[in-house]
Short mmCIF file of C-alpha atoms in Angstrom, two decimals:
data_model
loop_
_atom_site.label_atom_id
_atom_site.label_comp_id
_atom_site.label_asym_id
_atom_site.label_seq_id
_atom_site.Cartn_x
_atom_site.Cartn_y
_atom_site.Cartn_z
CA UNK A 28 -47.96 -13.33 76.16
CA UNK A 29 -49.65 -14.10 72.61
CA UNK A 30 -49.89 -10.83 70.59
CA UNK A 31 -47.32 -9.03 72.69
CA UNK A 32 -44.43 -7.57 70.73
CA UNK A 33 -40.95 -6.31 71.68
CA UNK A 34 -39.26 -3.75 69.69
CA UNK A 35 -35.84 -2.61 69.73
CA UNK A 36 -34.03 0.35 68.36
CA UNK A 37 -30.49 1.06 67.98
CA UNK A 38 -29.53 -2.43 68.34
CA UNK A 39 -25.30 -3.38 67.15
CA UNK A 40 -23.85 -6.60 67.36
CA UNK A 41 -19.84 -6.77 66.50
CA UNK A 42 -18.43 -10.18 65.52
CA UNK A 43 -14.79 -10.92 66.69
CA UNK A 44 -12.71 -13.17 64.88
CA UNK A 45 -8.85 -13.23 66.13
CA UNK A 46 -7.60 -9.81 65.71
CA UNK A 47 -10.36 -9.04 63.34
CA UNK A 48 -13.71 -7.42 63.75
CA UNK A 49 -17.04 -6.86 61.70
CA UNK A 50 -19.74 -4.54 62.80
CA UNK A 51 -23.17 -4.94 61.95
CA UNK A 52 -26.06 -1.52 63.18
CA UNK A 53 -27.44 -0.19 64.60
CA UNK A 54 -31.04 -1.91 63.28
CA UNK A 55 -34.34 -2.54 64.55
CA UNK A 56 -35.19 -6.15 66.19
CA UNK A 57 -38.80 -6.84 66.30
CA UNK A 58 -40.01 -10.02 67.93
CA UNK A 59 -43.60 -10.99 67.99
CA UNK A 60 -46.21 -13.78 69.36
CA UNK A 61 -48.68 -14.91 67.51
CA UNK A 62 -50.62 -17.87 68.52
CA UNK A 63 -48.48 -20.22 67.00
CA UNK A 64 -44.77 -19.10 66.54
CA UNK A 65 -42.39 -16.33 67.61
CA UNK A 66 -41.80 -13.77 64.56
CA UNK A 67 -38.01 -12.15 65.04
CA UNK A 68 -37.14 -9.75 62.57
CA UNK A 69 -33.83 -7.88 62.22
CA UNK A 70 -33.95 -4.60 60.06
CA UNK A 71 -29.73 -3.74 60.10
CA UNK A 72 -30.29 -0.55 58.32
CA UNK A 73 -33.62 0.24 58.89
CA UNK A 74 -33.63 3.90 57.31
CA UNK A 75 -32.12 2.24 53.80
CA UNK A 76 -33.74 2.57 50.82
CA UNK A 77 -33.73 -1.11 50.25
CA UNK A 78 -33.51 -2.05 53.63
CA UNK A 79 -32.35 -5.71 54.01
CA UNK A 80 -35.21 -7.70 56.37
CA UNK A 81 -33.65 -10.82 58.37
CA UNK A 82 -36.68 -12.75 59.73
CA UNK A 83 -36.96 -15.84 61.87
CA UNK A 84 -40.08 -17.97 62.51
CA UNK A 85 -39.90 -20.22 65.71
CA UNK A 86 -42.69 -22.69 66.14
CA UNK A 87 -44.74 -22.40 69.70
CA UNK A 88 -45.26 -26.49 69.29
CA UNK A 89 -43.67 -29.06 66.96
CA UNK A 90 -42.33 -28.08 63.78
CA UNK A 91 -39.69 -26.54 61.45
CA UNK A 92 -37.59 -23.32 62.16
CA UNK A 93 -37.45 -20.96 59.13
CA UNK A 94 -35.57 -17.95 58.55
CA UNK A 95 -35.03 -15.61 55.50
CA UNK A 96 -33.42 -12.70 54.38
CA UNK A 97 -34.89 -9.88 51.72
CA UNK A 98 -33.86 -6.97 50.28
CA UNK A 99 -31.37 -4.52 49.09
CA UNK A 100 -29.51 -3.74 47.07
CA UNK A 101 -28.20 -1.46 50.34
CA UNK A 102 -24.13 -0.58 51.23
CA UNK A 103 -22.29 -2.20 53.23
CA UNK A 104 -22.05 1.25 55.51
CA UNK A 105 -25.47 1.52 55.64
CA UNK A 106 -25.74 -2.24 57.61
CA UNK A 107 -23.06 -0.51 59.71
CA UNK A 108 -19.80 -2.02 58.79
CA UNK A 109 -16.62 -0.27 59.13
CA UNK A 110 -13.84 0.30 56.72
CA UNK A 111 -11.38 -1.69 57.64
CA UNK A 112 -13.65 -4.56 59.02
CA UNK A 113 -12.35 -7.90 58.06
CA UNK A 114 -10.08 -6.28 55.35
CA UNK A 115 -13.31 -4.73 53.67
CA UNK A 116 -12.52 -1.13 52.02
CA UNK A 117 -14.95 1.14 50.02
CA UNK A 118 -17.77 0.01 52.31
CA UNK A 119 -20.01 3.14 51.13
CA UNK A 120 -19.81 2.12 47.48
CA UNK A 121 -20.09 -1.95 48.00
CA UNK A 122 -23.69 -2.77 47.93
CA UNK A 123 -25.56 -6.06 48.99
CA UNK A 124 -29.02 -7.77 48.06
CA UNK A 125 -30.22 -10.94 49.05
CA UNK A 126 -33.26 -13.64 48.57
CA UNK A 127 -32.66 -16.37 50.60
CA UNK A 128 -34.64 -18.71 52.75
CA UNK A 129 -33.57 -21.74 55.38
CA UNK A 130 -35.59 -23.78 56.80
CA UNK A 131 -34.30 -25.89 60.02
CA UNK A 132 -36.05 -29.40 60.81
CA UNK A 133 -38.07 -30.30 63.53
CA UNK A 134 -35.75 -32.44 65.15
CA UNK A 135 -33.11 -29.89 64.45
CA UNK A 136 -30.93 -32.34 62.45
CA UNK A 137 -31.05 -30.83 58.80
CA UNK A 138 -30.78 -27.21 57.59
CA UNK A 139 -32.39 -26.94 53.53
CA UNK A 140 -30.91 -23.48 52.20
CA UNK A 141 -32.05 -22.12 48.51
CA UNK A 142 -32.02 -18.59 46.89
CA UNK A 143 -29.34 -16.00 46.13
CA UNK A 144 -27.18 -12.68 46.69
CA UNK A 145 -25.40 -10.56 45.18
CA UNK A 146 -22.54 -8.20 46.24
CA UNK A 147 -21.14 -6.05 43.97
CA UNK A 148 -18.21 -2.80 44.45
CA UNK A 149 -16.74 -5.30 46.74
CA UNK A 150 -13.04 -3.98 48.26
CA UNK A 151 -10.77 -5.67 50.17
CA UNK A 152 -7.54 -6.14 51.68
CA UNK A 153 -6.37 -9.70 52.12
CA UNK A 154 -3.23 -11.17 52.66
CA UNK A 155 -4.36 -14.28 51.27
CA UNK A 156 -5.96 -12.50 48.03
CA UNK A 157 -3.12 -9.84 46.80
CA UNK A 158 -0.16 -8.21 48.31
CA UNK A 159 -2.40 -5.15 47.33
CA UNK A 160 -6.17 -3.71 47.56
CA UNK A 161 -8.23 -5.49 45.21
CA UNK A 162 -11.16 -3.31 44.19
CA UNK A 163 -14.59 -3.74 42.19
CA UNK A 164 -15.12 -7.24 42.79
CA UNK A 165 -18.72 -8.33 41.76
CA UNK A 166 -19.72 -11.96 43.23
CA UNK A 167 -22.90 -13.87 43.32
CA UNK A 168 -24.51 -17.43 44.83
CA UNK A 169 -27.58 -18.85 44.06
CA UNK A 170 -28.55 -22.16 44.40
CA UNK A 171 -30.33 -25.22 46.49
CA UNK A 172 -28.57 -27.49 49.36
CA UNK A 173 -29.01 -29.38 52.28
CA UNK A 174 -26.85 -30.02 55.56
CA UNK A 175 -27.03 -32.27 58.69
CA UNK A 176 -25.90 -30.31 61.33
CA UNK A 177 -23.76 -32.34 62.85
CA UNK A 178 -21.23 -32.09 60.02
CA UNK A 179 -22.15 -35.63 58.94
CA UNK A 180 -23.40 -34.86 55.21
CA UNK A 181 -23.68 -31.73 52.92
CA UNK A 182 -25.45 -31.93 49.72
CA UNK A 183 -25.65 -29.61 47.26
CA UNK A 184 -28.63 -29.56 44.50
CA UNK A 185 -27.17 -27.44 42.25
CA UNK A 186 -25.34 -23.87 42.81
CA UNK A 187 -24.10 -20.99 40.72
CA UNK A 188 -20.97 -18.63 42.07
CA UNK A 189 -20.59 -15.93 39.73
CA UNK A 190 -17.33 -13.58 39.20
CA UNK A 191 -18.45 -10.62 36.85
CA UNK A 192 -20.10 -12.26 34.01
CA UNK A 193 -18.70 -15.24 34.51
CA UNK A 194 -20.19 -18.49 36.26
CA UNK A 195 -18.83 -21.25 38.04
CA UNK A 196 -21.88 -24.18 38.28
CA UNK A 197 -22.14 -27.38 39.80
CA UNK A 198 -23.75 -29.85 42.52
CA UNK A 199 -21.95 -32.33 44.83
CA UNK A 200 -22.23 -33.84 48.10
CA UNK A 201 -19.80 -34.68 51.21
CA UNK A 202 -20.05 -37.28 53.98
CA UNK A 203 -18.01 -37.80 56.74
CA UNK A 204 -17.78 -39.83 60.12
CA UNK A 205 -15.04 -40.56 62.10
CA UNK A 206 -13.48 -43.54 60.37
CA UNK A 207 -13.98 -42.07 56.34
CA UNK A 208 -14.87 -38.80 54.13
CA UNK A 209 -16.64 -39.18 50.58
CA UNK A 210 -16.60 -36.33 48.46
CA UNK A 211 -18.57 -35.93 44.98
CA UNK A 212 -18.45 -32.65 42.71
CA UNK A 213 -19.61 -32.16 39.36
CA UNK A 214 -19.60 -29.10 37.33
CA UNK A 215 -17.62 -26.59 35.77
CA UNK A 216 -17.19 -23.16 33.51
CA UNK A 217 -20.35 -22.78 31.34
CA UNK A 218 -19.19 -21.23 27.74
CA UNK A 219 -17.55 -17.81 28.13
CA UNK A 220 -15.60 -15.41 26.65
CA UNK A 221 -11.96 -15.29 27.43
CA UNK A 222 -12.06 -11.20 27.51
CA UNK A 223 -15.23 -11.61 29.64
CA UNK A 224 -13.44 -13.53 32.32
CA UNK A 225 -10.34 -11.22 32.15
CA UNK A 226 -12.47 -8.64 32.61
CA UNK A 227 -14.74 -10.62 35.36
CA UNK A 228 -11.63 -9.94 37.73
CA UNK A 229 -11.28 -7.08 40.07
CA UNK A 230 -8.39 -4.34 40.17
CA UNK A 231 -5.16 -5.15 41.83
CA UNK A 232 -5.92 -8.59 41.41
CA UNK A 233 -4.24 -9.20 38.27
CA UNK A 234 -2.14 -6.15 37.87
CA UNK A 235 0.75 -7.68 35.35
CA UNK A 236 -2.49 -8.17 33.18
CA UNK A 237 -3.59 -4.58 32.97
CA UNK A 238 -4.11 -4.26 29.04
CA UNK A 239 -3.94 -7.80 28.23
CA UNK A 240 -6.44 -8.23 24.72
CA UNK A 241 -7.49 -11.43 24.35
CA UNK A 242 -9.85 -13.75 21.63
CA UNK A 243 -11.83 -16.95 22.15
CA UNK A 244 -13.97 -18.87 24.21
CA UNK A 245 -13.40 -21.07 27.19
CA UNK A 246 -15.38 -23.92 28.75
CA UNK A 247 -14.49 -26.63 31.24
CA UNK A 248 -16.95 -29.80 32.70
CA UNK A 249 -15.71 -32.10 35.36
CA UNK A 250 -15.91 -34.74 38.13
CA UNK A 251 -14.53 -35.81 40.76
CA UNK A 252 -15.18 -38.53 43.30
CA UNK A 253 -13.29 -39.50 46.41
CA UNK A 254 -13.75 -41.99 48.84
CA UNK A 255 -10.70 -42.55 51.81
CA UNK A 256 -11.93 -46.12 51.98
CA UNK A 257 -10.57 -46.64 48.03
CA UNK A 258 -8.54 -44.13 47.31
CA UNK A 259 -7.34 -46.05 44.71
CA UNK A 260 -10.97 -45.72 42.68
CA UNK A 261 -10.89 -41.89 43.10
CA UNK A 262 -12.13 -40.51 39.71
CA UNK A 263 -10.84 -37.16 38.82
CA UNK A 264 -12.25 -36.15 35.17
CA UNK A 265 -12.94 -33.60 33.28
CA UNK A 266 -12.78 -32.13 29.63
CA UNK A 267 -12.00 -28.39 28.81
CA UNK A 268 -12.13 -26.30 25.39
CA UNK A 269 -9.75 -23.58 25.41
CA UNK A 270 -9.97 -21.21 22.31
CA UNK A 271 -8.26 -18.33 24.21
CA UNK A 272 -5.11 -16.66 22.65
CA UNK A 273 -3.48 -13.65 23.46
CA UNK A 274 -3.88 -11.01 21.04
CA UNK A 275 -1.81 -8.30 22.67
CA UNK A 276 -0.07 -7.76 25.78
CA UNK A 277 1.73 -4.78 27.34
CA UNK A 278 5.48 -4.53 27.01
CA UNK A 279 6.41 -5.45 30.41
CA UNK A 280 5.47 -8.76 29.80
CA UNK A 281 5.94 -9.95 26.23
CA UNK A 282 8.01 -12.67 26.00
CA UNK A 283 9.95 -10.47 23.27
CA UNK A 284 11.49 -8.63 25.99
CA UNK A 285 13.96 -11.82 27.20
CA UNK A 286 15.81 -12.13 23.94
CA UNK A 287 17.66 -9.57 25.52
CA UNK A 288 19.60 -8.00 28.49
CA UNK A 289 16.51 -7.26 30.94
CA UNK A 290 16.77 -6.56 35.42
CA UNK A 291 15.31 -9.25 37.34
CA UNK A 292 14.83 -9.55 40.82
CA UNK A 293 16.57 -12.69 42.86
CA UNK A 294 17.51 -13.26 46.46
CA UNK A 295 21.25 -13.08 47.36
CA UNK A 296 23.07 -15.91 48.91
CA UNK A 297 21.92 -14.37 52.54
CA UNK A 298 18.20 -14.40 51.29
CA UNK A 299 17.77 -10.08 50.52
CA UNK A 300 16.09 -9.32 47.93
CA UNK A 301 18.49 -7.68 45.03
CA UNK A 302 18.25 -6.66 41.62
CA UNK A 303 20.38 -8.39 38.71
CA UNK A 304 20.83 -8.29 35.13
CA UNK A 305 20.27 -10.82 32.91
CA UNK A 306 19.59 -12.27 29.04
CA UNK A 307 21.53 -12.96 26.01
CA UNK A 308 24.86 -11.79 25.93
CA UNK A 309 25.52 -11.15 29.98
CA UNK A 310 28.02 -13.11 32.43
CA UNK A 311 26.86 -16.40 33.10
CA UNK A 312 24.11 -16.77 30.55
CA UNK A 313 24.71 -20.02 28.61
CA UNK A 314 22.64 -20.75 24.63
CA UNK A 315 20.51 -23.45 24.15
CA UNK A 316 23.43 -24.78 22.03
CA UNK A 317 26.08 -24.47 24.48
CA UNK A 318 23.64 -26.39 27.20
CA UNK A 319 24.62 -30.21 27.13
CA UNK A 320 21.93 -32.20 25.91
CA UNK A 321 22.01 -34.80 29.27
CA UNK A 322 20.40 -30.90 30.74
CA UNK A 323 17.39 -31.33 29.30
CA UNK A 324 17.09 -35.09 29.97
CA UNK A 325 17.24 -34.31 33.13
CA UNK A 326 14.99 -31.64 33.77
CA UNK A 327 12.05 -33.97 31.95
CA UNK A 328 12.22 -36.92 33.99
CA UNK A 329 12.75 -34.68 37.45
CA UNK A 330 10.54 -31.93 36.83
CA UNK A 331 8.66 -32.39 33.63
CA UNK A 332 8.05 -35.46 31.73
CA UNK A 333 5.31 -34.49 29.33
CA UNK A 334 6.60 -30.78 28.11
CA UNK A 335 6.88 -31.47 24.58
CA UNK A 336 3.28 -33.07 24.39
CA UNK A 337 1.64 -30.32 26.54
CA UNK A 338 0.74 -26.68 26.23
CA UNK A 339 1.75 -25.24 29.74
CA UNK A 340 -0.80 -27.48 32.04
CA UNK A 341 -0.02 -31.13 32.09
CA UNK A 342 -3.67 -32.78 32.96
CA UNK A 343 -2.00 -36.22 34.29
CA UNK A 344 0.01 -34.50 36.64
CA UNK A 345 -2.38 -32.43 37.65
CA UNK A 346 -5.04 -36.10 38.21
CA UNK A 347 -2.38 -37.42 40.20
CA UNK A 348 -1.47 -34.36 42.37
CA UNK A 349 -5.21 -34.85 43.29
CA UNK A 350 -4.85 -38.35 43.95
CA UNK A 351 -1.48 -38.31 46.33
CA UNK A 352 -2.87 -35.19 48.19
CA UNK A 353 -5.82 -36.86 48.70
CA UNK A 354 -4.46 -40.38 49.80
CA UNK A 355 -1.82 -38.39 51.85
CA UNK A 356 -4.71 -35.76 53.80
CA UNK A 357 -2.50 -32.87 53.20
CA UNK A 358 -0.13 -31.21 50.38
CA UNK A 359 2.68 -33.60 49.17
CA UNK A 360 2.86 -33.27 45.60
CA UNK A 361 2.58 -30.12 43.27
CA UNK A 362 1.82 -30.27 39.54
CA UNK A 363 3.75 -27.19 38.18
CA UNK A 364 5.28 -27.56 34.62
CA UNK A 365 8.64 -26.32 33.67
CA UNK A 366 6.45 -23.87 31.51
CA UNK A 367 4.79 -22.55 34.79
CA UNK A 368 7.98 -22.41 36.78
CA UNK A 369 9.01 -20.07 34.06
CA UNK A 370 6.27 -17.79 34.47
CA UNK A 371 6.54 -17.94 38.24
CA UNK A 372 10.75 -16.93 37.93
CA UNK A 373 10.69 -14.40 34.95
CA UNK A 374 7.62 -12.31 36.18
CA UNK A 375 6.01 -13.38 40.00
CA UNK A 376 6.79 -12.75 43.59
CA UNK A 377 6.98 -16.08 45.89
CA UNK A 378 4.22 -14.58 47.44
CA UNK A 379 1.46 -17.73 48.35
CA UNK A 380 -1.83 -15.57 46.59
CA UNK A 381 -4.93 -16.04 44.61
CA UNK A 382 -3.34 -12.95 42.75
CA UNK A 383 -0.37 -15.12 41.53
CA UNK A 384 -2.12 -18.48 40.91
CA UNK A 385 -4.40 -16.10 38.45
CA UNK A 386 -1.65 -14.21 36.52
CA UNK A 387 0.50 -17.68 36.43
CA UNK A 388 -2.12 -19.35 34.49
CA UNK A 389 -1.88 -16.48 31.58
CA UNK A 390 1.46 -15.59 32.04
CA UNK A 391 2.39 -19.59 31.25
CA UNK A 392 -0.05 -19.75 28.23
CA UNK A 393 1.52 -16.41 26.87
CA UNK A 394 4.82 -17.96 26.77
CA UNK A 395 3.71 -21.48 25.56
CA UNK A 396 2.07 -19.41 22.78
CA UNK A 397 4.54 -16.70 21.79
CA UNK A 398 7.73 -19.39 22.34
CA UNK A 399 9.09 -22.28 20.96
CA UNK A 400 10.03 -25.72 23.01
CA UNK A 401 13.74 -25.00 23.30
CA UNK A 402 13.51 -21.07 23.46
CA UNK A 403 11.41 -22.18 26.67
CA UNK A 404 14.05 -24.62 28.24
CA UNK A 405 17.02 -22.20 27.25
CA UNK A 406 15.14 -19.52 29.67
CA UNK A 407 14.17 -21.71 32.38
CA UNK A 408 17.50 -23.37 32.49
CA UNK A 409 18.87 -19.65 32.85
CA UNK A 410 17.45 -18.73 35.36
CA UNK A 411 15.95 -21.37 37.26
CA UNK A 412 17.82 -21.31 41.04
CA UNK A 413 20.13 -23.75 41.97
CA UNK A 414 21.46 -22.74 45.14
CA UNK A 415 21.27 -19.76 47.53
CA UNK A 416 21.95 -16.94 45.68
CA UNK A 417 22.74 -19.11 42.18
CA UNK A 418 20.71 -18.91 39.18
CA UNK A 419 21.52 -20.09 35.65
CA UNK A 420 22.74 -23.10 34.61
CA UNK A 421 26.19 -21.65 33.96
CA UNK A 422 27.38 -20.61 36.91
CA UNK A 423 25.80 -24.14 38.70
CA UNK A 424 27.86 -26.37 36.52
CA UNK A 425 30.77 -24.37 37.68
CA UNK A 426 30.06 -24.34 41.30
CA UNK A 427 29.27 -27.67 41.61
CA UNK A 428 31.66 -29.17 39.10
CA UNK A 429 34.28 -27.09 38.00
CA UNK A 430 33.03 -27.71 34.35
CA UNK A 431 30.67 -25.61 31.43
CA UNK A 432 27.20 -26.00 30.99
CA UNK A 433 27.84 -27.83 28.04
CA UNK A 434 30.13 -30.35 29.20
CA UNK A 435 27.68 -31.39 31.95
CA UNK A 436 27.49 -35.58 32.27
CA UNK A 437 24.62 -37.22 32.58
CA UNK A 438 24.98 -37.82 36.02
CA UNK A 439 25.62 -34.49 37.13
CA UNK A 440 22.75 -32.93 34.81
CA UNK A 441 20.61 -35.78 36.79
CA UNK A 442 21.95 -33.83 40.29
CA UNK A 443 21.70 -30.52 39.49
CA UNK A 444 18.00 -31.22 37.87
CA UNK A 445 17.12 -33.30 41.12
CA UNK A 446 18.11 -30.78 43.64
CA UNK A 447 15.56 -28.02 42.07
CA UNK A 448 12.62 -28.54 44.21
CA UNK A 449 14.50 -28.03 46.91
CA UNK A 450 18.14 -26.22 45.97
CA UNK A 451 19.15 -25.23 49.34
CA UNK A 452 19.75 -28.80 50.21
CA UNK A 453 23.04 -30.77 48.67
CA UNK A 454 23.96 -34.53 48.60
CA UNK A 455 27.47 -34.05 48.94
CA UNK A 456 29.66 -36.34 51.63
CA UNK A 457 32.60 -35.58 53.60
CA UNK A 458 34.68 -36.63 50.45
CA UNK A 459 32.83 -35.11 48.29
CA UNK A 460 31.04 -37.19 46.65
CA UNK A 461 27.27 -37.78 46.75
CA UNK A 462 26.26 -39.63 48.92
CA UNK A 463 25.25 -43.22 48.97
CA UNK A 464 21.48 -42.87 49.08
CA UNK A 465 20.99 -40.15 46.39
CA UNK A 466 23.87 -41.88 44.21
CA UNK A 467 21.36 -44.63 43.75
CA UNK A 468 18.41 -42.36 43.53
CA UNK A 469 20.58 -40.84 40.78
CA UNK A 470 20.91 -44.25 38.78
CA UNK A 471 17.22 -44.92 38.86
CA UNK A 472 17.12 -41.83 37.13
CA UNK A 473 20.16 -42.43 34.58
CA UNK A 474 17.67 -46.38 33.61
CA UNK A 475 14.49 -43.69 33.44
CA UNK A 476 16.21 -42.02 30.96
CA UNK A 477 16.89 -45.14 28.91
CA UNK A 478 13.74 -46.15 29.04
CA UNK A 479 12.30 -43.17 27.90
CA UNK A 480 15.24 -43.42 24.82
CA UNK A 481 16.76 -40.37 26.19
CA UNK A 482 19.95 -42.29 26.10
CA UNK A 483 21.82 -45.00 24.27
CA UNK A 484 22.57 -48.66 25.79
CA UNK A 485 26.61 -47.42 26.02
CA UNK A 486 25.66 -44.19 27.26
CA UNK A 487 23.72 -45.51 30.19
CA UNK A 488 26.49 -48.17 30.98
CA UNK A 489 28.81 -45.60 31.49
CA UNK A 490 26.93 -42.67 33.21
CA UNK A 491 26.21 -45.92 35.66
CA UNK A 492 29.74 -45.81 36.38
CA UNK A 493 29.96 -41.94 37.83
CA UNK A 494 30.93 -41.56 41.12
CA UNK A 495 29.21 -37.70 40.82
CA UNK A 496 31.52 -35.45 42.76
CA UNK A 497 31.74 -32.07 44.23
CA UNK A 498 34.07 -29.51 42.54
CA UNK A 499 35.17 -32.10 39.70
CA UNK A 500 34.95 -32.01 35.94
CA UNK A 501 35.17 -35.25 35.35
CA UNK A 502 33.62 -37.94 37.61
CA UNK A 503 35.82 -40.72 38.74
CA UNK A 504 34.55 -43.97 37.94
CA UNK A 505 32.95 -46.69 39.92
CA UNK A 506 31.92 -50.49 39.41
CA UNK A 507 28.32 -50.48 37.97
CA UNK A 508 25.78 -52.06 39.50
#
C-alpha cells in the first residue's frame, strides 16, 4: 500500500555465464511506494565508504522508467565479488565509481543512457587478453546514447573510452532489420603522447615492451560507413599523424640482435614446439645477395605489393580488408605486411591476443625504423615458414626444387611465395608437377609481375613456358599460352 516500504538485508545475487560466475553482496534492497511510483534501491556494499546506490523509479500510471547508479569510488570486494570471478584478480585493490542515469520510455521501446565510470587497479585473467595476468588496468566511459530495444537501432551521441591517459572518442549509429545492417562511426585518438599511451597499458599486457622509451605525438580521425544494401559505397576514411619513434629499447628486442647467430623458437615437422638457431653465418641461412631476385618479386605481388612505399601498415590494404570482410559477413581477408609478419615470426607466439596485436604494432614500427628495405626482406625470407617444420628460404628451394636460393626461377619463386598463407598445403600432382589449376594461377602471377615492370617482355615469355616441378632444378618447358 502507498507509503509502505520493504527493506532487505543481506541480499546476493550471483550471475552465471557458462562455466563462469560473478558475485555481487550481500547489499541492502529498499523498495518504496509513494503515491506515484515504486522507489527500488540497491545498496551492494552498504557499509562502504563510498557506497555505490543503484536506484530504480517505476511509474504507478503512464510514464518513463528511470534508473541510476551513484557513488564510489568502492572495491570490487567490497560489492562482493570474488577473486577469480569472471577472470577478475586483485579485487580488494580494483576500485569502481559511477554517475550514470537511464531512462526507459513509456512504451518501453527506447532506452536513453548518459554519464560515466571509472574503474581503475583493474586485474584480470583472460584468455582472450594475454597468455598472462594483466594488472593495473585503468578504464573509463562517459558519454550520451540511445537504443531501441528491440535491437533495431543504436545511436550514439558522442562517447569517450579512456585507457590511462589516453582517450578513444567518437559517435556513430547502427540499424538493422532482417533484410540489411547500416553502420556509421566517426572518431578517433585525440592528440597524445606516444610514452603516455605506452604507459596507458597495463602489466603483462605488453611484456616484450617493458623499458621501451619512446618520443612524439600520435593522433588519428576517421570514418566509416557501411551499408549491406551497397557495399560497394562503403566509405572507410581516416587520416593519422604519427610522430612516434623509438628512442630506446631493451636488448631482447633490438633489431641489432639478428645480424647475428640468435635461438628462435619454431614448430617441428610433427607440430612440437622446439628451439633452433639461427642468423648470419648458420646452416641454411641464405644473404640478401645470394637470394634470386624473381624472390622478392614474388613475395610483393603475393603478400605485399606496397612495401617499398609504406612504413609497416599499408592503409589500402587495410580499406579493403574492411571492405571484403564486410561484403563477405565474416573474416576472409587479412591486411598484414611482410613488415608485420616479421615482427609476428622473429619475436610473437601464434597466440590469437589483444597482447600480441599491441606489441605487433611497435615491434613492426621498430624494425621499419631501425632497418633498411632489403635488410627487412633478407630476414623475413629467412625465416618465414614454408612447410611443416621448414623455415628459410634456403632449405625451401632445396626441398622443393633441388636448387639454391639464388637460382630460384620465376616460376618457382611465384610457388613458394604463393603457398605462404597457407604452407602446409602443396600443388604438386601425381607427376610432380603442379597442378593444372594453380599452374595457371601461377601465370597470372608471372603477367602481374610484368605489369608491375618486375620483369622484362623475354623474361615473362619464358617463365610462361615452366612446367614448375617438384624436386627439379630446372623446369621442363611447356607451350605458352
Amino acid at each position: 500500500p502507498e507509503g509502505s516500504e520493504v527493506d532487505l538485508g543481506g541480499l546476493s545475487a550471483r550471475l552465471v555465464r557458462g562455466a563462469e560466475t560473478l558475485n555481487v553482496g550481500p547489499g541492502r534492497l529498499r523498495v518504496q511506494r509513494t503515491p506515484s511510483e515504486l522507489v527500488v534501491s540497491l545498496m551492494p556494499a552498504p557499509d562502504a565508504e563510498h557506497a555505490l546506490r543503484l536506484a530504480l523509479g517505476v511509474p504507478l500510471a503512464d510514464g518513463p522508467i528511470t534508473a541510476s547508479v551513484d557513488g564510489g569510488p568502492v572495491s570490487l570486494a567490497a560489492l562482493g565479488v570474488r577473486e577469480g570471478d569472471f577472470g577478475l584478480l586483485d579485487v580488494g585493490r580494483a576500485a569502481v565509481e559511477a554517475r550514470a542515469k537511464a531512462t526507459l520510455s513509456a512504451d518501453g521501446g527506447e532506452l536513453a543512457l548518459s554519464g560515466s565510470a571509472k574503474l581503475v587497479g583493474l586485474s584480470a585473467q583472460q584468455k582472450w587478453l594475454a597468455p598472462k595476468p594483466v594488472r593495473g588496468l585503468a578504464l573509463s566511459l562517459s558519454g550520451r546514447a540511445r537504443a531501441r530495444l528491440d535491437g533495431t537501432r543504436l545511436i550514439i551521441d558522442e562517447g569517450e573510452i579512456g585507457v590511462g591517459k589516453v582517450g578513444v572518442g567518437g559517435k556513430g549509429e547502427h540499424e538493422q532489420s532482417k533484410d540489411y545492417k547500416k553502420i556509421s562511426l566517426d572518431g578517433g585518438v585525440a592528440l597524445a603522447s606516444c610514452q603516455a599511451m605506452l604507459d596507458a597499458t597495463p602489466e603483462g599486457l605488453v611484456p616484450l615492451l617493458a623499458g621501451t622509451q619512446l618520443s612524439g605525438t600520435f593522433t588519428l580521425t576517421g570514418k566509416i560507413q557501411v551499408d549491406t544494401r551497397s557495399l560497394d559505397k562503403m566509405l572507410t576514411r581516416w587520416s593519422s599523424v604519427n610522430e612516434c619513434r623509438i628512442t630506446g629499447a631493451p636488448a631482447e628486442i633490438a633489431p641489432s640482435r639478428f645480424s647475428r647467430t640468435w635461438t628462435r623458437e619454431v614448430l617441428d615437422v610433427t607440430g612440437r614446439l622446439m628451439q633452433a638457431q639461427t642468423g648470419p653465418g648458420t646452416q641454411g641461412w641464405v644473404p640478401k645477395t645470394g637470394i634470386s631476385r624473381h624472390m622478392d618479386t614474388a613475395v610483393l605481388i603475393c603478400e605485399d605489393g606496397a612495401f617499398f612505399r609504406h612504413r609497416g601498415f599499408d592503409e589500402e590494404a587495410i580499406r579493403n580488408s574492411i571492405r571484403e570482410n564486410a561484403k563477405a559477413g565474416r573474416f576472409v581477408r587479412g591486411a598484414s605486411t611482410i613488415s608485420m609478419q616479421l615482427a609476428k615470426n622473429l619475436y610473437l607466439s601464434r597466440d590469437k591476443t589483444l597482447s600480441r596485436k599491441l606489441q605487433e604494432a611497435v615491434l613492426t614500427h621498430l624494425l621499419e625504423q631501425e632497418l633498411s628495405k632489403d635488410q627487412i626482406l633478407e630476414l623475413y625470407l629467412n625465416v618465414i615458414e614454408f612447410g611443416p617444420g621448414l623455415y628459410g628460404i634456403g632449405p625451401a628451394a632445396a626441398h622443393y626444387f633441388n636448387t639454391t636460393a639464388g637460382q630460384l626461377s620465376l616460376g618457382q619463386a611465384l610457388y613458394l611465395a604463393s603457398i605462404l598463407p597457407n604452407p602446409k598445403r602443396q600443388y604438386f600432382g601425381a607427376d610432380g608437377a603442379v597442378t593444372p589449376g594453380w599452374s595457371a594461377y601461377l601465370r597470372k602471377l608471372m603477367r602481374i609481375a610484368f605489369r608491375i615492370r618486375r620483369v622484362t617482355e623475354t623474361e615473362l615469355e619464358d617463365a610462361l613456358g615452366e612446367q614448375v616441378t617438384f624436386k627439379r632444378a630446372t623446369s621442363p618447358r611447356i607451350e605458352a599460352e
